[in-house]
Short mmCIF file of C-alpha atoms in Angstrom, two decimals:
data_model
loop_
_atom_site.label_atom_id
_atom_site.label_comp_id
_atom_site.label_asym_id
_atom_site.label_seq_id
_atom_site.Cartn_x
_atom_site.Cartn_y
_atom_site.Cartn_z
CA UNK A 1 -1.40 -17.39 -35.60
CA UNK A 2 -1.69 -14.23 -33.49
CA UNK A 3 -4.71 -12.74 -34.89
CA UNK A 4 -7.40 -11.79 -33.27
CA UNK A 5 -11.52 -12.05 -34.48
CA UNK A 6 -13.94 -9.54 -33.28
CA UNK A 7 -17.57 -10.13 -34.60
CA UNK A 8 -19.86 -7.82 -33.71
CA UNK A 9 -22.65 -5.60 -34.85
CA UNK A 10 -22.54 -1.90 -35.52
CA UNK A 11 -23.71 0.22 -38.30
CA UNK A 12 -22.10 1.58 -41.66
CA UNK A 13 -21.07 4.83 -39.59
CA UNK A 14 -19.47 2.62 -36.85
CA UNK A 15 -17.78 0.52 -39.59
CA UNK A 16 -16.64 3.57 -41.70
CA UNK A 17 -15.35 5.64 -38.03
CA UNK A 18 -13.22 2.34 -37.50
CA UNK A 19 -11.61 2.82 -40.79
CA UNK A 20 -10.71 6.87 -40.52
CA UNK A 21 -9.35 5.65 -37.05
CA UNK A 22 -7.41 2.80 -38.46
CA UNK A 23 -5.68 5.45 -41.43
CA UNK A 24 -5.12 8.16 -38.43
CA UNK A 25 -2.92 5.63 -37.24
CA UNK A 26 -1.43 4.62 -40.16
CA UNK A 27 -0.48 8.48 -40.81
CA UNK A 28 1.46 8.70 -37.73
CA UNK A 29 3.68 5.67 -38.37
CA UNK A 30 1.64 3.47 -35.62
CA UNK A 31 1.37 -0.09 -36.05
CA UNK A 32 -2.15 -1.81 -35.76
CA UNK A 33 -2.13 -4.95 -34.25
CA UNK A 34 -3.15 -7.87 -36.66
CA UNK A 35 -7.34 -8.68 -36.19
CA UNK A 36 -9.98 -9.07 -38.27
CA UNK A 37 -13.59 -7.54 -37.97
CA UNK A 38 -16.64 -8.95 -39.25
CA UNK A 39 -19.27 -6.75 -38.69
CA UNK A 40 -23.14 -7.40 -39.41
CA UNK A 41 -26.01 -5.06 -38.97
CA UNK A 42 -28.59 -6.55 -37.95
CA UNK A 43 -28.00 -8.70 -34.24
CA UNK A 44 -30.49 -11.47 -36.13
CA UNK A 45 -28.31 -12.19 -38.68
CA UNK A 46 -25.35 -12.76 -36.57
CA UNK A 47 -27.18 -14.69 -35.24
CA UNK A 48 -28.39 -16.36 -37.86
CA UNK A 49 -24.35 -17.65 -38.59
CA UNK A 50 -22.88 -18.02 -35.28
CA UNK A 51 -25.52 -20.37 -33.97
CA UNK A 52 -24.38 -22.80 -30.91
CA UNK A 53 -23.57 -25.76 -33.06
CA UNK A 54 -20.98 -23.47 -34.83
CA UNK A 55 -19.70 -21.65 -32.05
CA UNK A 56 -18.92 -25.19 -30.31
CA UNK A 57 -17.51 -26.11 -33.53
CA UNK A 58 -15.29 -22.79 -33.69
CA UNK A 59 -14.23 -23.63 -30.33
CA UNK A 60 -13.20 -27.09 -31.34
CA UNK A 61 -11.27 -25.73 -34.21
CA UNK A 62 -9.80 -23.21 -32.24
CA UNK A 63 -7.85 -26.29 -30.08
CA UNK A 64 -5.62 -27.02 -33.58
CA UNK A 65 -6.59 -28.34 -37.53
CA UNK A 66 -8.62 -31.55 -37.85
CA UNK A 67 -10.23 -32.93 -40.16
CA UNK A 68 -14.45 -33.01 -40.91
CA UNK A 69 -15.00 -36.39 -40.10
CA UNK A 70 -12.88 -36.09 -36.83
CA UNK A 71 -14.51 -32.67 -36.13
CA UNK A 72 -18.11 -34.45 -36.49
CA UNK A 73 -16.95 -37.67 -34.32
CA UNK A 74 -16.05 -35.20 -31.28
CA UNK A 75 -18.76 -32.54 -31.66
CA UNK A 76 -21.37 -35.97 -31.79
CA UNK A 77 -22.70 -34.91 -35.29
CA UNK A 78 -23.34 -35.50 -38.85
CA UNK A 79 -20.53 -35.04 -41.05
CA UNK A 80 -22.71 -33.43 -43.71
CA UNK A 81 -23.73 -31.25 -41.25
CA UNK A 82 -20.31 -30.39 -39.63
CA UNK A 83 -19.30 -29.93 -43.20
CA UNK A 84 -22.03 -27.68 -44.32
CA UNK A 85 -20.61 -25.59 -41.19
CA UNK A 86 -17.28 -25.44 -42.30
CA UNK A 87 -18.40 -24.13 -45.87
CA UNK A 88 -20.81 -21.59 -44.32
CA UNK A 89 -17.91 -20.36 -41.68
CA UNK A 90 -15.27 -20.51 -44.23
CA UNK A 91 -17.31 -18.22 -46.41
CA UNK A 92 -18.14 -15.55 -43.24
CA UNK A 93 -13.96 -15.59 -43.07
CA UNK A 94 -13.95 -17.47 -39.32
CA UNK A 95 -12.37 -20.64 -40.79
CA UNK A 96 -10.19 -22.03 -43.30
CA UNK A 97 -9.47 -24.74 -45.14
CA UNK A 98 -7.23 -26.54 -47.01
CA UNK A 99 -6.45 -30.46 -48.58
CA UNK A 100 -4.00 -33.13 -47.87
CA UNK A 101 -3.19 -36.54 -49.26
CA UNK A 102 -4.41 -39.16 -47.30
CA UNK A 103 -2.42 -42.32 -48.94
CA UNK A 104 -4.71 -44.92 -50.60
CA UNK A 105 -7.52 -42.72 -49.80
CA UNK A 106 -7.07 -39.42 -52.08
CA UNK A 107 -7.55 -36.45 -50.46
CA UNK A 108 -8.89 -35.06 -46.91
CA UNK A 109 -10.19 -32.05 -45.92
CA UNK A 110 -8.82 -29.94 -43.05
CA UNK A 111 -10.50 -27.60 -41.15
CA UNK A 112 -8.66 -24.29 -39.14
CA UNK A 113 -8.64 -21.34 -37.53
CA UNK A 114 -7.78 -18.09 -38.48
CA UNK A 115 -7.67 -16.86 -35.39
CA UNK A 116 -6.35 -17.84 -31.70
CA UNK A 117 -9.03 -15.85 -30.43
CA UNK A 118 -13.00 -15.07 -31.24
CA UNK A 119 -14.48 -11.78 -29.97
CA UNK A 120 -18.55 -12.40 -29.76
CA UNK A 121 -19.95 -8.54 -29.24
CA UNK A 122 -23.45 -8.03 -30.17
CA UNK A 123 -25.87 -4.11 -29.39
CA UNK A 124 -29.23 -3.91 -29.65
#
């Protein structure tokens, strides 16, 4: 995992200049280097996601895959509320997840990163 995450804000110009950038160097052969940008427009709703329960829990993540209830034990929370967490990260495109068999107990859940690094940049 070599990817990088930048989250920041910026406008629908700033978002739409990244992209005729990104095709200039496409057109003359360059490679981009893998990331992923998640980009919100208003600072409060950034902020709004990536409060510091999440961020911690990002960070936590970030160390290698675990699973929800091991996640909540460490962080010194709920699991519901670790979980809800995952679900709302997962969705924003900052985590991922996926299932294993846990014998004579069904499934479990596992929680990980997409990225080996997270890129916090926020304008007013």
């Amino acid at each position: 995992m070599r990817t990088r995450v930048n989250i920041k804000t910026g406008s629908t110009e700033e978002f739409f200049d990244r992209l005729r950038d990104h095709a200039r160097k496409l057109d003359r052969g360059e490679t981009l280097r893998p990331e992923i940008t998640i980009t919100f427009e208003d600072p409060a709703e950034m902020l709004k996601i990536l409060t510091a329960e999440r961020i911690r829990l990002l960070a936590r993540v970030k160390g290698g895959s675990q699973q929800i209830s091991a996640l909540a034990t460490e962080l010194k929370r709920e699991v519901r509320a670790v979980s809800r967490d995952v679900s709302l990260l997962e969705k924003a495109g900052l985590l991922r997840t996926s299932y294993q068999s846990n014998p004579g107990h069904g499934r479990r859940k596992i929680v990980e990163s997409v990225a080996r690094e997270y890129k916090l940049v926020a304008s007013l």
